[in-house]
Amino acid sequence: MALNDWLSNVQLLMRWLHVIAGITWIGHLYFFNFVNVPLQGSLDDATKKLVNPKLMPRALWWFRWGAMITLLAGLILFALTYMYTPGKGFGANSTFLDESGKLTARAIWISMGMLLGFIMWFNVWFIIWPSQKKLLSGKAGDKAAEIRKRAGFFSRINTFLSGPMLFGMLAPAHYGASNPATLLVAIVLGVIAIWWAIKTSAKVGTSV
Ligand code: HEM
């Protein structure tokens, strides 16, 4: 039976919007890092000039707006899940703070996830996209190589952060217990998975 209270319905809608936008964002991030970086290395300059001005603006549009909607829907989801009690209004609820006023395990996990997600969103909007805009508009001039390197570096950082960030998104509602060891394992596993994917991306898919 469907729940008919407004909070459950709005929460589900925000959860869905958050995850579908997150897939769009991180999907493009992985396309850039696992597919496009190795591909670009194998293209000659003439092909790059033909392909990139058509490919990159499209891909970067979904990438940056995916990031924006993910953040906004994520913040609304946070407010409704941790900062709202029906009948009482806004303020930290029992999902965020326990009876003794300490952060719950769920709150600790989502704080880690949101911190990493926020850093990633910041990198997209204030470093990667402005750099790419300069490169694509031809305004980078003789700084092009430096700007490309900086954008690529922060894109790599975001790719590494995405591994632990996703543990921080999934653990709150589906795992619970949090202590320094569980957080450390999540961070290490997340980084190792991305490291493996980057290493593998240099070798796979060059033939069928
Ligand atoms: C940008 C900053 C982000 C913020 C502020 C944020 C916030 C949140 C919040 C508050 C939740 C609910 C946690 C709970 O139910 O206890 C959540 C869950 C989730 N988020 Fe994020 N998030 C961010 C980035 C991302 C990204 C980039 C993805 C990539 C796909 C993502 C995927 C998810 C998933 C899969 C869930 C779990 C949904 C569930 O278990 O029902 N989030 N996020």
PDB file of C-alpha atoms and ligand atoms in Angstrom:
ATOM      1  CA  MET A   1       0.000   0.000   0.000  1.00  0.00           C
ATOM      2  CA  ALA A   2       1.358   3.439  -0.913  1.00  0.00           C
ATOM      3  CA  LEU A   3       2.143   5.753   1.981  1.00  0.00           C
ATOM      4  CA  ASN A   4      -0.070   8.824   1.795  1.00  0.00           C
ATOM      5  CA  ASP A   5       1.711  11.227   4.164  1.00  0.00           C
ATOM      6  CA  TRP A   6       3.315  14.096   2.243  1.00  0.00           C
ATOM      7  CA  LEU A   7       6.752  13.702   3.848  1.00  0.00           C
ATOM      8  CA  SER A   8       7.264  10.109   2.623  1.00  0.00           C
ATOM      9  CA  ASN A   9       6.110  11.071  -0.855  1.00  0.00           C
ATOM     10  CA  VAL A  10       8.266  14.206  -1.166  1.00  0.00           C
ATOM     11  CA  GLN A  11      11.232  12.312   0.311  1.00  0.00           C
ATOM     12  CA  LEU A  12      10.858   9.520  -2.238  1.00  0.00           C
ATOM     13  CA  LEU A  13      10.612  12.046  -5.061  1.00  0.00           C
ATOM     14  CA  MET A  14      13.736  13.884  -3.832  1.00  0.00           C
ATOM     15  CA  ARG A  15      15.600  10.579  -3.359  1.00  0.00           C
ATOM     16  CA  TRP A  16      14.754   9.605  -6.923  1.00  0.00           C
ATOM     17  CA  LEU A  17      15.727  13.026  -8.344  1.00  0.00           C
ATOM     18  CA  HIS A  18      18.936  12.988  -6.292  1.00  0.00           C
ATOM     19  CA  VAL A  19      19.996   9.547  -7.507  1.00  0.00           C
ATOM     20  CA  ILE A  20      19.021  10.041 -11.175  1.00  0.00           C
ATOM     21  CA  ALA A  21      20.949  13.367 -11.247  1.00  0.00           C
ATOM     22  CA  GLY A  22      23.845  11.715  -9.380  1.00  0.00           C
ATOM     23  CA  ILE A  23      24.007   8.959 -12.012  1.00  0.00           C
ATOM     24  CA  THR A  24      24.066  11.610 -14.750  1.00  0.00           C
ATOM     25  CA  TRP A  25      26.885  13.509 -13.019  1.00  0.00           C
ATOM     26  CA  ILE A  26      29.090  10.602 -11.965  1.00  0.00           C
ATOM     27  CA  GLY A  27      28.361   8.732 -15.219  1.00  0.00           C
ATOM     28  CA  HIS A  28      29.844  11.620 -17.170  1.00  0.00           C
ATOM     29  CA  LEU A  29      32.757  11.924 -14.718  1.00  0.00           C
ATOM     30  CA  TYR A  30      33.565   8.236 -15.327  1.00  0.00           C
ATOM     31  CA  PHE A  31      33.128   8.671 -19.075  1.00  0.00           C
ATOM     32  CA  PHE A  32      35.706  11.508 -18.998  1.00  0.00           C
ATOM     33  CA  ASN A  33      38.191   9.617 -16.825  1.00  0.00           C
ATOM     34  CA  PHE A  34      37.798   5.994 -17.916  1.00  0.00           C
ATOM     35  CA  VAL A  35      36.968   6.475 -21.613  1.00  0.00           C
ATOM     36  CA  ASN A  36      37.838   9.929 -22.878  1.00  0.00           C
ATOM     37  CA  VAL A  37      41.271  10.407 -21.294  1.00  0.00           C
ATOM     38  CA  PRO A  38      42.693   7.193 -22.860  1.00  0.00           C
ATOM     39  CA  LEU A  39      40.866   7.949 -26.137  1.00  0.00           C
ATOM     40  CA  GLN A  40      42.219  11.513 -26.473  1.00  0.00           C
ATOM     41  CA  GLY A  41      45.772  10.203 -26.136  1.00  0.00           C
ATOM     42  CA  SER A  42      45.279   8.171 -29.309  1.00  0.00           C
ATOM     43  CA  LEU A  43      43.766  10.945 -31.477  1.00  0.00           C
ATOM     44  CA  ASP A  44      45.741  13.233 -33.777  1.00  0.00           C
ATOM     45  CA  ASP A  45      45.302  17.027 -33.555  1.00  0.00           C
ATOM     46  CA  ALA A  46      43.065  17.293 -36.628  1.00  0.00           C
ATOM     47  CA  THR A  47      40.636  14.687 -35.271  1.00  0.00           C
ATOM     48  CA  LYS A  48      40.618  16.365 -31.840  1.00  0.00           C
ATOM     49  CA  LYS A  49      39.746  19.717 -33.453  1.00  0.00           C
ATOM     50  CA  LEU A  50      36.865  18.080 -35.303  1.00  0.00           C
ATOM     51  CA  VAL A  51      35.449  15.956 -32.471  1.00  0.00           C
ATOM     52  CA  ASN A  52      36.037  17.848 -29.219  1.00  0.00           C
ATOM     53  CA  PRO A  53      34.166  21.107 -29.940  1.00  0.00           C
ATOM     54  CA  LYS A  54      31.080  18.970 -30.644  1.00  0.00           C
ATOM     55  CA  LEU A  55      31.508  16.362 -27.926  1.00  0.00           C
ATOM     56  CA  MET A  56      32.736  18.337 -24.916  1.00  0.00           C
ATOM     57  CA  PRO A  57      30.105  21.121 -24.628  1.00  0.00           C
ATOM     58  CA  ARG A  58      27.316  18.516 -24.719  1.00  0.00           C
ATOM     59  CA  ALA A  59      28.973  16.207 -22.201  1.00  0.00           C
ATOM     60  CA  LEU A  60      29.940  19.119 -19.902  1.00  0.00           C
ATOM     61  CA  TRP A  61      26.355  20.425 -19.895  1.00  0.00           C
ATOM     62  CA  TRP A  62      24.965  17.154 -18.478  1.00  0.00           C
ATOM     63  CA  PHE A  63      27.984  16.905 -16.165  1.00  0.00           C
ATOM     64  CA  ARG A  64      27.675  20.295 -14.479  1.00  0.00           C
ATOM     65  CA  TRP A  65      23.870  20.464 -14.330  1.00  0.00           C
ATOM     66  CA  GLY A  66      23.786  16.878 -13.055  1.00  0.00           C
ATOM     67  CA  ALA A  67      26.113  18.035 -10.267  1.00  0.00           C
ATOM     68  CA  MET A  68      23.892  21.033  -9.450  1.00  0.00           C
ATOM     69  CA  ILE A  69      20.614  19.048  -9.285  1.00  0.00           C
ATOM     70  CA  THR A  70      22.328  16.305  -7.248  1.00  0.00           C
ATOM     71  CA  LEU A  71      23.455  18.869  -4.680  1.00  0.00           C
ATOM     72  CA  LEU A  72      20.117  20.714  -4.475  1.00  0.00           C
ATOM     73  CA  ALA A  73      17.994  17.544  -4.249  1.00  0.00           C
ATOM     74  CA  GLY A  74      20.543  16.117  -1.753  1.00  0.00           C
ATOM     75  CA  LEU A  75      20.226  19.172   0.508  1.00  0.00           C
ATOM     76  CA  ILE A  76      16.412  18.997   0.442  1.00  0.00           C
ATOM     77  CA  LEU A  77      16.622  15.268   1.192  1.00  0.00           C
ATOM     78  CA  PHE A  78      18.971  16.035   4.088  1.00  0.00           C
ATOM     79  CA  ALA A  79      16.592  18.661   5.497  1.00  0.00           C
ATOM     80  CA  LEU A  80      13.580  16.330   5.263  1.00  0.00           C
ATOM     81  CA  THR A  81      15.384  13.272   6.638  1.00  0.00           C
ATOM     82  CA  TYR A  82      17.503  14.757   9.429  1.00  0.00           C
ATOM     83  CA  MET A  83      16.197  18.240  10.134  1.00  0.00           C
ATOM     84  CA  TYR A  84      12.411  17.898  10.152  1.00  0.00           C
ATOM     85  CA  THR A  85       9.825  16.288  12.415  1.00  0.00           C
ATOM     86  CA  PRO A  86       6.192  16.202  11.242  1.00  0.00           C
ATOM     87  CA  GLY A  87       4.019  18.229  13.606  1.00  0.00           C
ATOM     88  CA  LYS A  88       7.074  19.873  15.227  1.00  0.00           C
ATOM     89  CA  GLY A  89       8.784  21.591  12.286  1.00  0.00           C
ATOM     90  CA  PHE A  90      12.448  22.104  11.433  1.00  0.00           C
ATOM     91  CA  GLY A  91      15.387  21.293  13.718  1.00  0.00           C
ATOM     92  CA  ALA A  92      17.694  18.306  14.256  1.00  0.00           C
ATOM     93  CA  ASN A  93      15.534  15.163  14.740  1.00  0.00           C
ATOM     94  CA  SER A  94      16.257  11.768  16.290  1.00  0.00           C
ATOM     95  CA  THR A  95      17.741  10.510  13.000  1.00  0.00           C
ATOM     96  CA  PHE A  96      20.478  13.150  13.410  1.00  0.00           C
ATOM     97  CA  LEU A  97      21.005  13.299  17.187  1.00  0.00           C
ATOM     98  CA  ASP A  98      20.473  10.503  19.729  1.00  0.00           C
ATOM     99  CA  GLU A  99      18.917  10.948  23.222  1.00  0.00           C
ATOM    100  CA  SER A 100      22.227  12.159  24.658  1.00  0.00           C
ATOM    101  CA  GLY A 101      22.611  14.790  21.923  1.00  0.00           C
ATOM    102  CA  LYS A 102      25.378  12.922  20.078  1.00  0.00           C
ATOM    103  CA  LEU A 103      25.465  12.451  16.292  1.00  0.00           C
ATOM    104  CA  THR A 104      23.867   9.134  15.276  1.00  0.00           C
ATOM    105  CA  ALA A 105      25.845   6.625  13.198  1.00  0.00           C
ATOM    106  CA  ARG A 106      23.573   7.504  10.258  1.00  0.00           C
ATOM    107  CA  ALA A 107      24.399  11.205  10.671  1.00  0.00           C
ATOM    108  CA  ILE A 108      28.136  10.503  10.745  1.00  0.00           C
ATOM    109  CA  TRP A 109      27.989   8.510   7.495  1.00  0.00           C
ATOM    110  CA  ILE A 110      25.942  11.101   5.637  1.00  0.00           C
ATOM    111  CA  SER A 111      28.188  13.901   6.945  1.00  0.00           C
ATOM    112  CA  MET A 112      31.184  12.154   5.401  1.00  0.00           C
ATOM    113  CA  GLY A 113      29.281  11.544   2.136  1.00  0.00           C
ATOM    114  CA  MET A 114      27.984  15.108   1.929  1.00  0.00           C
ATOM    115  CA  LEU A 115      31.371  16.651   2.713  1.00  0.00           C
ATOM    116  CA  LEU A 116      33.005  14.697  -0.125  1.00  0.00           C
ATOM    117  CA  GLY A 117      30.018  15.380  -2.443  1.00  0.00           C
ATOM    118  CA  PHE A 118      30.207  19.093  -1.678  1.00  0.00           C
ATOM    119  CA  ILE A 119      33.954  19.247  -2.421  1.00  0.00           C
ATOM    120  CA  MET A 120      33.272  17.458  -5.713  1.00  0.00           C
ATOM    121  CA  TRP A 121      30.439  19.872  -6.621  1.00  0.00           C
ATOM    122  CA  PHE A 122      32.726  22.825  -5.805  1.00  0.00           C
ATOM    123  CA  ASN A 123      35.473  21.420  -8.025  1.00  0.00           C
ATOM    124  CA  VAL A 124      33.020  21.000 -10.913  1.00  0.00           C
ATOM    125  CA  TRP A 125      31.537  24.489 -10.726  1.00  0.00           C
ATOM    126  CA  PHE A 126      34.570  26.534  -9.680  1.00  0.00           C
ATOM    127  CA  ILE A 127      37.531  24.735 -11.235  1.00  0.00           C
ATOM    128  CA  ILE A 128      36.713  22.127 -13.888  1.00  0.00           C
ATOM    129  CA  TRP A 129      33.913  23.924 -15.760  1.00  0.00           C
ATOM    130  CA  PRO A 130      35.555  27.415 -15.778  1.00  0.00           C
ATOM    131  CA  SER A 131      38.774  25.804 -17.052  1.00  0.00           C
ATOM    132  CA  GLN A 132      36.978  23.851 -19.769  1.00  0.00           C
ATOM    133  CA  LYS A 133      35.039  26.973 -20.775  1.00  0.00           C
ATOM    134  CA  LYS A 134      38.310  28.838 -21.344  1.00  0.00           C
ATOM    135  CA  LEU A 135      39.764  25.934 -23.325  1.00  0.00           C
ATOM    136  CA  LEU A 136      36.696  25.432 -25.525  1.00  0.00           C
ATOM    137  CA  SER A 137      36.170  29.137 -26.232  1.00  0.00           C
ATOM    138  CA  GLY A 138      39.830  29.510 -27.239  1.00  0.00           C
ATOM    139  CA  LYS A 139      40.371  32.120 -24.481  1.00  0.00           C
ATOM    140  CA  ALA A 140      43.076  30.068 -22.764  1.00  0.00           C
ATOM    141  CA  GLY A 141      45.770  31.307 -25.180  1.00  0.00           C
ATOM    142  CA  ASP A 142      49.289  30.234 -24.245  1.00  0.00           C
ATOM    143  CA  LYS A 143      48.028  29.070 -20.818  1.00  0.00           C
ATOM    144  CA  ALA A 144      46.044  26.232 -22.463  1.00  0.00           C
ATOM    145  CA  ALA A 145      48.402  23.433 -21.400  1.00  0.00           C
ATOM    146  CA  GLU A 146      48.506  24.651 -17.781  1.00  0.00           C
ATOM    147  CA  ILE A 147      44.698  25.053 -17.629  1.00  0.00           C
ATOM    148  CA  ARG A 148      44.138  21.598 -19.185  1.00  0.00           C
ATOM    149  CA  LYS A 149      46.461  20.063 -16.590  1.00  0.00           C
ATOM    150  CA  ARG A 150      44.659  21.768 -13.700  1.00  0.00           C
ATOM    151  CA  ALA A 151      41.197  20.714 -14.970  1.00  0.00           C
ATOM    152  CA  GLY A 152      42.451  17.151 -15.473  1.00  0.00           C
ATOM    153  CA  PHE A 153      43.976  17.038 -11.978  1.00  0.00           C
ATOM    154  CA  PHE A 154      40.739  18.118 -10.264  1.00  0.00           C
ATOM    155  CA  SER A 155      38.729  15.744 -12.437  1.00  0.00           C
ATOM    156  CA  ARG A 156      40.984  12.917 -11.201  1.00  0.00           C
ATOM    157  CA  ILE A 157      40.568  14.098  -7.589  1.00  0.00           C
ATOM    158  CA  ASN A 158      36.773  13.988  -8.025  1.00  0.00           C
ATOM    159  CA  THR A 159      36.983  10.496  -9.517  1.00  0.00           C
ATOM    160  CA  PHE A 160      38.927   9.265  -6.474  1.00  0.00           C
ATOM    161  CA  LEU A 161      36.550  11.027  -4.048  1.00  0.00           C
ATOM    162  CA  SER A 162      33.509   9.444  -5.724  1.00  0.00           C
ATOM    163  CA  GLY A 163      34.411   5.970  -4.362  1.00  0.00           C
ATOM    164  CA  PRO A 164      34.298   6.843  -0.633  1.00  0.00           C
ATOM    165  CA  MET A 165      31.538   9.434  -1.263  1.00  0.00           C
ATOM    166  CA  LEU A 166      29.177   6.695  -2.471  1.00  0.00           C
ATOM    167  CA  PHE A 167      29.803   4.624   0.671  1.00  0.00           C
ATOM    168  CA  GLY A 168      28.814   7.753   2.581  1.00  0.00           C
ATOM    169  CA  MET A 169      25.549   7.913   0.588  1.00  0.00           C
ATOM    170  CA  LEU A 170      24.614   4.234   0.899  1.00  0.00           C
ATOM    171  CA  ALA A 171      25.688   3.405   4.450  1.00  0.00           C
ATOM    172  CA  PRO A 172      23.330   5.786   6.330  1.00  0.00           C
ATOM    173  CA  ALA A 173      20.092   3.980   5.453  1.00  0.00           C
ATOM    174  CA  HIS A 174      21.505   0.531   4.700  1.00  0.00           C
ATOM    175  CA  TYR A 175      24.365  -0.090   7.150  1.00  0.00           C
ATOM    176  CA  GLY A 176      24.137   2.110  10.209  1.00  0.00           C
ATOM    177  CA  ALA A 177      27.088   1.387  12.506  1.00  0.00           C
ATOM    178  CA  SER A 178      29.862   3.901  12.100  1.00  0.00           C
ATOM    179  CA  ASN A 179      33.210   4.118  13.867  1.00  0.00           C
ATOM    180  CA  PRO A 180      36.700   5.180  12.776  1.00  0.00           C
ATOM    181  CA  ALA A 181      37.407   1.645  11.443  1.00  0.00           C
ATOM    182  CA  THR A 182      34.252   1.423   9.265  1.00  0.00           C
ATOM    183  CA  LEU A 183      34.878   4.915   7.872  1.00  0.00           C
ATOM    184  CA  LEU A 184      38.520   4.118   7.147  1.00  0.00           C
ATOM    185  CA  VAL A 185      37.621   0.841   5.399  1.00  0.00           C
ATOM    186  CA  ALA A 186      35.020   2.696   3.271  1.00  0.00           C
ATOM    187  CA  ILE A 187      37.560   5.354   2.288  1.00  0.00           C
ATOM    188  CA  VAL A 188      40.321   2.866   1.481  1.00  0.00           C
ATOM    189  CA  LEU A 189      38.006   0.485  -0.457  1.00  0.00           C
ATOM    190  CA  GLY A 190      36.474   3.383  -2.383  1.00  0.00           C
ATOM    191  CA  VAL A 191      39.878   4.761  -3.407  1.00  0.00           C
ATOM    192  CA  ILE A 192      41.241   1.310  -4.345  1.00  0.00           C
ATOM    193  CA  ALA A 193      38.211   0.611  -6.582  1.00  0.00           C
ATOM    194  CA  ILE A 194      38.761   3.874  -8.472  1.00  0.00           C
ATOM    195  CA  TRP A 195      42.509   3.324  -8.707  1.00  0.00           C
ATOM    196  CA  TRP A 196      41.823  -0.128 -10.227  1.00  0.00           C
ATOM    197  CA  ALA A 197      39.317   1.340 -12.717  1.00  0.00           C
ATOM    198  CA  ILE A 198      41.770   4.044 -13.840  1.00  0.00           C
ATOM    199  CA  LYS A 199      44.562   1.507 -14.240  1.00  0.00           C
ATOM    200  CA  THR A 200      42.274  -0.835 -16.176  1.00  0.00           C
ATOM    201  CA  SER A 201      40.896   1.923 -18.410  1.00  0.00           C
ATOM    202  CA  ALA A 202      44.284   2.311 -20.087  1.00  0.00           C
ATOM    203  CA  LYS A 203      44.120  -1.289 -21.363  1.00  0.00           C
ATOM    204  CA  VAL A 204      40.493  -2.281 -21.957  1.00  0.00           C
ATOM    205  CA  GLY A 205      38.177  -1.832 -24.931  1.00  0.00           C
ATOM    206  CA  THR A 206      40.789  -1.141 -27.580  1.00  0.00           C
ATOM    207  CA  SER A 207      39.541  -4.191 -29.519  1.00  0.00           C
ATOM    208  CA  VAL A 208      36.352  -6.252 -29.410  1.00  0.00           C
TER     209      VAL A 208
HETATM  210  C1  HEM B   1      26.615  16.734  -3.820  1.00  0.00           C
HETATM  211  C2  HEM B   1      26.381  16.538  -2.556  1.00  0.00           C
HETATM  212  C3  HEM B   1      25.431  15.480  -2.038  1.00  0.00           C
HETATM  213  C4  HEM B   1      24.564  15.648  -0.993  1.00  0.00           C
HETATM  214  C5  HEM B   1      24.369  16.917  -0.172  1.00  0.00           C
HETATM  215  C6  HEM B   1      23.874  14.400  -0.807  1.00  0.00           C
HETATM  216  C7  HEM B   1      22.909  14.124   0.156  1.00  0.00           C
HETATM  217  C8  HEM B   1      22.283  12.909   0.364  1.00  0.00           C
HETATM  218  C9  HEM B   1      21.357  12.609   1.431  1.00  0.00           C
HETATM  219  C10 HEM B   1      20.930  13.587   2.518  1.00  0.00           C
HETATM  220  C11 HEM B   1      20.970  11.314   1.305  1.00  0.00           C
HETATM  221  C12 HEM B   1      19.980  10.555   2.212  1.00  0.00           C
HETATM  222  C13 HEM B   1      20.702   9.711   3.223  1.00  0.00           C
HETATM  223  C14 HEM B   1      19.762   8.994   4.166  1.00  0.00           C
HETATM  224  O1  HEM B   1      18.684   8.538   3.739  1.00  0.00           O
HETATM  225  O2  HEM B   1      20.101   8.874   5.353  1.00  0.00           O
HETATM  226  C15 HEM B   1      21.655  10.770   0.154  1.00  0.00           C
HETATM  227  C16 HEM B   1      21.512   9.479  -0.302  1.00  0.00           C
HETATM  228  C17 HEM B   1      22.028   9.014  -1.481  1.00  0.00           C
HETATM  229  N1  HEM B   1      22.815   9.719  -2.355  1.00  0.00           N
HETATM  230 FE1  HEM B   1      23.583  11.597  -2.055  1.00  0.00          FE
HETATM  231  N2  HEM B   1      24.317  13.504  -1.765  1.00  0.00           N
HETATM  232  C18 HEM B   1      25.265  14.123  -2.550  1.00  0.00           C
HETATM  233  C19 HEM B   1      25.915  13.552  -3.638  1.00  0.00           C
HETATM  234  C20 HEM B   1      25.573  12.342  -4.223  1.00  0.00           C
HETATM  235  C21 HEM B   1      26.126  11.849  -5.463  1.00  0.00           C
HETATM  236  C22 HEM B   1      27.158  12.559  -6.349  1.00  0.00           C
HETATM  237  C23 HEM B   1      25.572  10.653  -5.717  1.00  0.00           C
HETATM  238  C24 HEM B   1      25.881   9.796  -6.921  1.00  0.00           C
HETATM  239  C25 HEM B   1      25.088   8.930  -7.463  1.00  0.00           C
HETATM  240  C26 HEM B   1      24.655  10.360  -4.632  1.00  0.00           C
HETATM  241  C27 HEM B   1      23.895   9.211  -4.509  1.00  0.00           C
HETATM  242  C28 HEM B   1      23.118   8.893  -3.415  1.00  0.00           C
HETATM  243  C29 HEM B   1      22.497   7.594  -3.218  1.00  0.00           C
HETATM  244  C30 HEM B   1      22.577   6.383  -4.164  1.00  0.00           C
HETATM  245  C31 HEM B   1      21.812   7.677  -2.002  1.00  0.00           C
HETATM  246  C32 HEM B   1      21.089   6.547  -1.281  1.00  0.00           C
HETATM  247  C33 HEM B   1      19.604   6.585  -1.455  1.00  0.00           C
HETATM  248  C34 HEM B   1      18.973   5.562  -0.522  1.00  0.00           C
HETATM  249  O3  HEM B   1      19.654   4.785   0.129  1.00  0.00           O
HETATM  250  O4  HEM B   1      17.765   5.540  -0.440  1.00  0.00           O
HETATM  251  N3  HEM B   1      24.681  11.414  -3.746  1.00  0.00           N
HETATM  252  N4  HEM B   1      22.434  11.758  -0.400  1.00  0.00           N
END
